[in-house]
């Protein structure tokens, strides 16, 4: 209800309403773009571009559609356009380091958890473009697979298939990384 | 029994995603809920996905600061303001509320019209003439000389058929074999013509 009220105010040109509306999605949206691009600088550029496009596009936004779904459609298209441009200009981005802020009671647990997180980050980064899109839209966007299918303009079966293979790849990567440790224990 | 379980596992692997979204038909949802209780192995798939999902969520530490966010929002709003100004200008113009706006528009239109008129009136180079000027003069002359030469040759041959004196002259200038060949050809043609005429008379 509140969201619809904010959207209507945005359509009337209320900048403050727009700020409040986007503040609700700030972390999810930025997280998605950061994961997709693997660079904080690029993510910030994409986020800025998304904000501009969403503000302009709100006037044409159809209330019948779920706002988060529409928002991530815009963000996904922005990210894909950027990816195509970067591919053609052969710019390679580097992975930013992540600091794990979680504190565990047992130091060993913390170390293992940190390693697992790094493995997952690397695995996600190694996914194909479409598998990565589906995985990130699911994880960051918290969208249903049906909504993701609409955003990516692909059949539902294809989307669930991408997710299936994404998880399989990540699982394989984790098992591969864990193998040497198991051997050393033996 | 194991085969049946394997088959069920494979089927659930395909449908687990829509199951998690509660997006399967009611009967299917009931079916899988029942199977998850009967066959614990099926839960492994869901649990494994959830563990990856949780680890992934734990890894998300990069956040956009409030300061940067506010600046970006301000930037997005100001970009749209420029277009809104243009829109307002046009709307004001059409409503006739501002004489100054009308004056500016009239001046700009006059400049555009003047530019169009000047471009039409001003002399332009004929591209065809320019193209022909680039053709080599020697090339044109060579063609004319060649044609002249050919006409001359034909003229000479005709004279040979009519004039004995010229035949002699021609024979003098050409080799014997080519002269005789030419004369013989012409003679043959004349004979053929005579024959045709005779036939027609008959």
Coordinates of C-alpha atoms in Angstrom, one line a residue:
Chain A
X1 CA 0.0 0.0 0.0
X2 CA 2.7 2.4 1.1
X3 CA 4.8 1.5 -2.0
X4 CA 1.9 2.2 -4.3
X5 CA 1.4 5.6 -2.7
X6 CA 5.1 6.4 -3.2
X7 CA 5.0 5.3 -6.8
X8 CA 2.0 7.6 -7.5
X9 CA 3.8 10.5 -5.9
X10 CA 6.9 9.7 -8.0
X11 CA 4.7 9.7 -11.1
X12 CA 3.6 13.2 -10.1
X13 CA 7.3 14.3 -10.0
X14 CA 7.9 14.0 -6.2
X15 CA 11.7 13.6 -5.8
X16 CA 11.5 12.9 -2.1
X17 CA 9.1 10.1 -2.7
X18 CA 11.5 8.6 -5.2
X19 CA 14.3 8.8 -2.7
X20 CA 12.2 6.9 -0.1
X21 CA 11.0 4.3 -2.7
X22 CA 14.5 3.5 -3.9
X23 CA 15.9 3.5 -0.4
X24 CA 13.9 0.3 0.2
X25 CA 15.6 -1.4 -2.7
X26 CA 19.0 0.2 -2.4
X27 CA 20.9 -2.8 -0.9
X28 CA 19.3 -5.5 -3.0
X29 CA 19.7 -3.6 -6.2
X30 CA 23.3 -2.5 -5.6
X31 CA 24.2 -6.0 -4.4
X32 CA 22.8 -7.5 -7.6
X33 CA 24.8 -5.0 -9.8
X34 CA 27.9 -5.4 -7.8
X35 CA 27.8 -9.2 -8.1
X36 CA 27.0 -9.0 -11.7
X37 CA 29.8 -6.6 -12.6
X38 CA 32.3 -7.8 -10.0
X39 CA 33.5 -4.3 -9.4
X40 CA 32.3 -1.6 -7.0
X41 CA 33.1 1.2 -9.4
X42 CA 31.2 -0.4 -12.3
X43 CA 28.3 -1.3 -9.9
X44 CA 28.1 2.4 -8.8
X45 CA 27.9 3.5 -12.5
X46 CA 25.3 0.9 -13.3
X47 CA 23.3 1.8 -10.2
X48 CA 23.3 5.5 -11.2
X49 CA 22.2 4.6 -14.7
X50 CA 19.4 2.4 -13.3
X51 CA 18.2 5.3 -11.0
X52 CA 18.0 7.6 -14.0
X53 CA 16.1 5.1 -16.2
X54 CA 13.7 4.1 -13.4
X55 CA 12.9 7.8 -12.6
X56 CA 12.2 8.5 -16.3
X57 CA 10.4 5.2 -16.8
X58 CA 8.1 5.5 -13.8
X59 CA 5.6 7.5 -15.7
X60 CA 5.0 4.6 -18.0
X61 CA 5.2 2.0 -15.2
X62 CA 2.2 -0.3 -15.2
X63 CA 0.7 -0.7 -11.7
X64 CA -0.5 -4.2 -12.4
X65 CA 3.1 -5.5 -12.5
X66 CA 5.0 -6.0 -9.3
X67 CA 7.4 -3.1 -8.8
X68 CA 10.4 -5.1 -7.7
X69 CA 10.1 -7.2 -10.9
X70 CA 9.9 -4.2 -13.1
X71 CA 12.8 -2.6 -11.2
X72 CA 15.1 -5.6 -11.7
X73 CA 14.1 -5.8 -15.3
X74 CA 15.5 -2.3 -15.8
X75 CA 18.6 -3.1 -13.7
X76 CA 19.2 -6.4 -15.6
X77 CA 19.0 -4.6 -19.0
X78 CA 21.4 -2.0 -17.8
X79 CA 23.8 -4.6 -16.6
X80 CA 23.5 -6.6 -19.8
X81 CA 24.1 -3.6 -22.0
X82 CA 27.2 -2.8 -20.0
X83 CA 28.4 -6.3 -20.2
X84 CA 28.1 -6.3 -24.0
X85 CA 29.9 -3.0 -24.3
X86 CA 32.7 -4.3 -22.0
X87 CA 33.0 -7.5 -24.0
X88 CA 33.4 -5.6 -27.2
X89 CA 36.0 -3.3 -25.8
X90 CA 37.7 -6.1 -24.0
X91 CA 37.8 -4.5 -20.6
X92 CA 38.4 -7.0 -17.8
X93 CA 37.3 -6.3 -14.3
X94 CA 39.0 -7.6 -11.2
X95 CA 37.3 -9.3 -8.3
X96 CA 37.0 -7.0 -5.2
X97 CA 38.1 -8.6 -1.8
X98 CA 35.3 -9.3 0.6
X99 CA 35.8 -9.0 4.3
X100 CA 33.7 -11.3 6.4
X101 CA 32.2 -9.3 9.2
X102 CA 30.6 -12.4 10.9
X103 CA 32.2 -13.4 14.1
X104 CA 32.0 -17.0 15.1
X105 CA 32.7 -18.4 18.6
X106 CA 35.2 -21.0 17.2
X107 CA 38.1 -19.5 15.2
X108 CA 38.3 -22.7 13.0
X109 CA 34.7 -22.3 12.1
X110 CA 35.3 -18.7 11.1
X111 CA 38.2 -19.7 8.9
X112 CA 36.2 -22.5 7.2
X113 CA 33.3 -20.3 6.7
X114 CA 35.4 -17.5 5.2
X115 CA 37.0 -20.0 2.8
X116 CA 33.6 -21.3 1.7
X117 CA 32.3 -17.8 1.1
X118 CA 35.3 -17.1 -1.1
X119 CA 34.8 -20.3 -3.0
X120 CA 31.1 -19.4 -3.6
X121 CA 32.1 -16.0 -4.8
X122 CA 34.6 -17.4 -7.2
X123 CA 32.1 -20.1 -8.4
X124 CA 29.3 -17.5 -9.0
X125 CA 31.8 -15.4 -10.9
X126 CA 32.7 -18.4 -13.1
X127 CA 29.1 -19.1 -14.1
X128 CA 27.9 -18.5 -17.6
X129 CA 26.2 -15.1 -18.2
X130 CA 22.7 -16.6 -18.1
X131 CA 23.3 -18.9 -15.1
X132 CA 24.8 -15.9 -13.3
X133 CA 21.8 -13.7 -14.2
X134 CA 19.3 -16.3 -12.9
X135 CA 21.3 -17.0 -9.7
X136 CA 21.8 -13.3 -8.9
X137 CA 18.2 -12.3 -9.7
X138 CA 17.1 -15.1 -7.4
X139 CA 19.5 -14.4 -4.6
X140 CA 19.7 -10.6 -4.7
X141 CA 16.4 -9.7 -6.3
X142 CA 14.5 -12.4 -4.3
X143 CA 12.3 -12.9 -7.3
X144 CA 10.3 -16.0 -8.3
X145 CA 11.5 -18.0 -11.2
X146 CA 8.4 -17.0 -13.1
X147 CA 9.4 -13.3 -12.7
X148 CA 12.9 -14.0 -13.7
X149 CA 11.7 -15.7 -16.8
X150 CA 9.7 -12.6 -17.7
X151 CA 12.7 -10.3 -17.0
X152 CA 15.1 -12.4 -19.1
X153 CA 12.4 -13.1 -21.8
X154 CA 13.0 -16.9 -21.7
X155 CA 10.8 -19.9 -21.0
X156 CA 10.3 -20.9 -17.4
X157 CA 11.9 -24.4 -18.0
X158 CA 15.0 -22.7 -19.4
X159 CA 15.3 -20.5 -16.3
X160 CA 15.0 -23.4 -13.9
X161 CA 17.4 -25.3 -16.0
X162 CA 19.9 -22.4 -15.7
X163 CA 19.4 -22.4 -11.9
X164 CA 19.9 -26.2 -11.7
X165 CA 23.2 -26.1 -13.6
X166 CA 24.4 -23.0 -11.6
X167 CA 23.9 -24.8 -8.3
X168 CA 25.5 -27.9 -9.8
X169 CA 28.6 -26.0 -10.8
X170 CA 28.9 -24.3 -7.5
X171 CA 28.6 -27.6 -5.7
X172 CA 31.2 -29.1 -8.0
X173 CA 33.6 -26.2 -7.3
X174 CA 33.1 -26.5 -3.5
X175 CA 33.8 -30.2 -3.6
X176 CA 36.9 -29.6 -5.8
X177 CA 38.3 -27.0 -3.4
X178 CA 37.6 -29.1 -0.4
X179 CA 39.3 -32.2 -1.7
X180 CA 43.0 -31.3 -0.8
X181 CA 41.9 -30.5 2.7
X182 CA 40.2 -33.9 3.2
X183 CA 43.3 -35.7 1.9
X184 CA 45.6 -33.8 4.3
X185 CA 43.4 -34.8 7.2
X186 CA 43.7 -38.5 6.2
Chain B
X1 CA 12.8 -49.9 -5.4
X2 CA 16.1 -48.0 -5.7
X3 CA 15.4 -47.4 -9.3
X4 CA 12.1 -45.9 -8.4
X5 CA 13.8 -43.6 -5.8
X6 CA 16.4 -42.5 -8.4
X7 CA 13.7 -41.7 -10.9
X8 CA 11.8 -39.7 -8.2
X9 CA 15.0 -37.9 -7.3
X10 CA 15.6 -36.9 -10.9
X11 CA 12.1 -35.7 -11.3
X12 CA 12.3 -33.6 -8.1
X13 CA 15.5 -32.1 -9.3
X14 CA 13.6 -30.6 -12.2
X15 CA 10.6 -29.4 -10.2
X16 CA 12.3 -28.3 -7.0
X17 CA 12.6 -24.7 -8.1
X18 CA 8.9 -24.2 -8.8
X19 CA 8.2 -26.2 -5.7
X20 CA 10.2 -23.7 -3.6
X21 CA 8.2 -20.9 -5.2
X22 CA 4.9 -22.8 -4.5
X23 CA 4.3 -22.4 -8.2
X24 CA 3.4 -26.0 -9.1
X25 CA -0.3 -27.1 -9.5
X26 CA -2.0 -27.9 -6.2
X27 CA -1.9 -31.7 -6.8
X28 CA 1.8 -31.7 -7.5
X29 CA 2.6 -29.6 -4.4
X30 CA 0.7 -32.1 -2.3
X31 CA 2.4 -35.0 -4.0
X32 CA 5.9 -33.6 -3.3
X33 CA 5.1 -32.6 0.3
X34 CA 4.1 -36.1 0.9
X35 CA 7.2 -37.6 -0.7
X36 CA 9.5 -35.3 1.2
X37 CA 8.2 -36.9 4.4
X38 CA 8.4 -40.5 3.0
X39 CA 11.8 -40.1 1.4
X40 CA 14.3 -38.1 3.4
X41 CA 16.9 -38.1 0.6
X42 CA 14.6 -35.7 -1.3
X43 CA 15.1 -33.1 1.4
X44 CA 18.9 -33.1 0.8
X45 CA 18.4 -31.3 -2.5
X46 CA 16.4 -28.5 -0.8
X47 CA 18.9 -28.3 2.1
X48 CA 21.9 -28.1 -0.1
X49 CA 20.4 -25.3 -2.1
X50 CA 19.5 -23.5 1.1
X51 CA 23.1 -23.9 2.5
X52 CA 24.6 -22.4 -0.6
X53 CA 22.0 -19.6 -0.5
X54 CA 22.9 -18.8 3.1
X55 CA 26.6 -18.8 2.5
X56 CA 26.1 -16.5 -0.4
X57 CA 24.0 -14.1 1.7
X58 CA 26.7 -14.1 4.4
X59 CA 29.2 -13.0 1.8
X60 CA 27.4 -9.9 0.8
X61 CA 29.3 -7.1 2.5
X62 CA 29.6 -4.4 -0.1
X63 CA 27.0 -1.8 0.5
X64 CA 26.4 1.6 -1.0
X65 CA 26.9 4.4 1.5
X66 CA 23.9 6.7 2.3
X67 CA 25.9 9.7 1.1
X68 CA 26.6 8.2 -2.3
X69 CA 23.1 7.1 -2.6
X70 CA 21.7 10.6 -1.9
X71 CA 24.1 12.1 -4.5
X72 CA 23.0 9.6 -7.1
X73 CA 19.3 10.3 -6.4
X74 CA 20.0 14.0 -6.7
X75 CA 21.8 13.4 -10.0
X76 CA 19.0 11.3 -11.4
X77 CA 16.4 13.9 -10.5
X78 CA 18.4 16.8 -11.9
X79 CA 18.9 15.1 -15.3
X80 CA 15.2 14.8 -15.6
X81 CA 14.8 18.5 -14.7
X82 CA 16.5 19.5 -17.9
X83 CA 14.0 17.7 -20.0
X84 CA 11.2 18.9 -17.9
X85 CA 12.3 22.5 -18.5
X86 CA 12.2 21.9 -22.3
X87 CA 8.7 20.5 -21.9
X88 CA 7.6 23.4 -19.8
X89 CA 9.0 25.9 -22.4
X90 CA 7.1 24.3 -25.2
X91 CA 3.9 24.1 -23.1
X92 CA 4.2 27.8 -22.2
X93 CA 4.8 28.7 -25.9
X94 CA 1.7 26.8 -27.0
X95 CA -0.5 28.4 -24.2
X96 CA 0.6 31.9 -25.4
X97 CA 1.3 33.1 -21.9
X98 CA 4.8 34.4 -22.6
X99 CA 5.5 36.9 -25.4
X100 CA 9.2 36.7 -24.8
X101 CA 9.1 32.9 -25.5
X102 CA 7.2 33.5 -28.7
X103 CA 9.7 36.1 -29.8
X104 CA 12.6 33.8 -29.2
X105 CA 10.9 31.1 -31.2
X106 CA 10.1 33.4 -34.1
X107 CA 13.8 34.6 -34.3
X108 CA 15.1 31.0 -34.3
X109 CA 12.6 30.0 -37.0
X110 CA 13.7 33.0 -39.1
X111 CA 17.3 31.9 -38.9
X112 CA 16.5 28.4 -40.0
X113 CA 14.5 29.7 -43.0
X114 CA 17.3 32.0 -44.0
X115 CA 19.8 29.1 -43.8
X116 CA 17.6 27.0 -46.1
X117 CA 17.2 29.8 -48.6
X118 CA 20.9 30.6 -48.7
X119 CA 21.7 27.0 -49.4
X120 CA 19.3 26.8 -52.3
X121 CA 20.3 30.0 -53.9
X122 CA 24.1 29.6 -53.6
X123 CA 26.0 28.2 -56.7
X124 CA 27.0 24.7 -56.5
X125 CA 29.4 22.7 -58.7
X126 CA 27.8 20.4 -61.2
X127 CA 28.9 17.1 -60.2
X128 CA 28.6 15.7 -63.7
X129 CA 30.9 18.4 -65.1
X130 CA 33.3 17.8 -62.3
X131 CA 33.4 14.1 -63.1
X132 CA 34.0 14.6 -66.8
X133 CA 36.8 17.1 -66.1
X134 CA 38.6 14.3 -64.4
X135 CA 38.6 12.2 -67.5
X136 CA 42.0 12.1 -69.2
X137 CA 42.1 14.3 -72.3
X138 CA 44.5 11.9 -74.0
X139 CA 42.0 9.1 -73.5
X140 CA 39.3 11.1 -75.3
X141 CA 41.7 12.0 -78.2
X142 CA 42.9 8.5 -78.6
X143 CA 39.3 7.3 -79.0
X144 CA 38.6 9.9 -81.7
X145 CA 41.8 9.0 -83.6
X146 CA 41.0 5.3 -83.5
X147 CA 37.6 5.9 -85.0
X148 CA 39.0 8.1 -87.7
X149 CA 41.5 5.5 -88.7
X150 CA 38.8 2.8 -89.0
X151 CA 36.7 5.1 -91.2
X152 CA 39.7 5.8 -93.4
X153 CA 40.3 2.1 -93.9
X154 CA 36.8 1.4 -94.9
X155 CA 36.8 4.3 -97.3
X156 CA 40.0 3.0 -98.9
X157 CA 38.5 -0.4 -99.4
X158 CA 35.5 1.0 -101.1
X159 CA 37.6 3.0 -103.5
X160 CA 39.5 -0.1 -104.4
X161 CA 36.4 -1.7 -105.7
X162 CA 35.6 1.3 -107.9
X163 CA 38.8 2.7 -109.2
X164 CA 41.5 0.7 -111.1
X165 CA 44.1 3.4 -110.6
X166 CA 43.4 3.4 -106.9
X167 CA 43.7 -0.3 -107.0
X168 CA 47.1 0.0 -108.3
X169 CA 48.0 2.5 -105.7
X170 CA 46.5 0.4 -103.0
X171 CA 48.4 -2.6 -104.3
X172 CA 51.5 -0.6 -104.1
X173 CA 50.9 0.2 -100.4
X174 CA 49.8 -3.2 -99.3
X175 CA 51.4 -6.6 -99.5
X176 CA 50.4 -8.7 -102.5
X177 CA 48.6 -11.4 -100.5
X178 CA 46.4 -9.1 -98.5
X179 CA 45.5 -7.0 -101.6
X180 CA 44.6 -10.1 -103.7
X181 CA 42.6 -11.4 -100.8
X182 CA 40.7 -8.2 -100.4
X183 CA 40.1 -7.9 -104.2
X184 CA 38.9 -11.5 -104.4
X185 CA 36.5 -11.0 -101.5
X186 CA 35.1 -7.9 -103.1
X187 CA 34.8 -9.6 -106.5
X188 CA 33.0 -12.5 -105.0
X189 CA 30.6 -10.2 -103.3
X190 CA 29.9 -8.3 -106.6
X191 CA 29.3 -11.6 -108.4
X192 CA 26.9 -12.7 -105.7
X193 CA 25.0 -9.4 -106.0
X194 CA 24.8 -9.7 -109.8
X195 CA 23.5 -13.2 -109.5
X196 CA 20.8 -12.1 -107.1
X197 CA 19.8 -9.3 -109.4
X198 CA 19.5 -11.6 -112.4
X199 CA 17.4 -14.1 -110.4
X200 CA 15.0 -11.4 -109.4
X201 CA 14.7 -10.2 -113.0
X202 CA 13.8 -13.7 -114.0

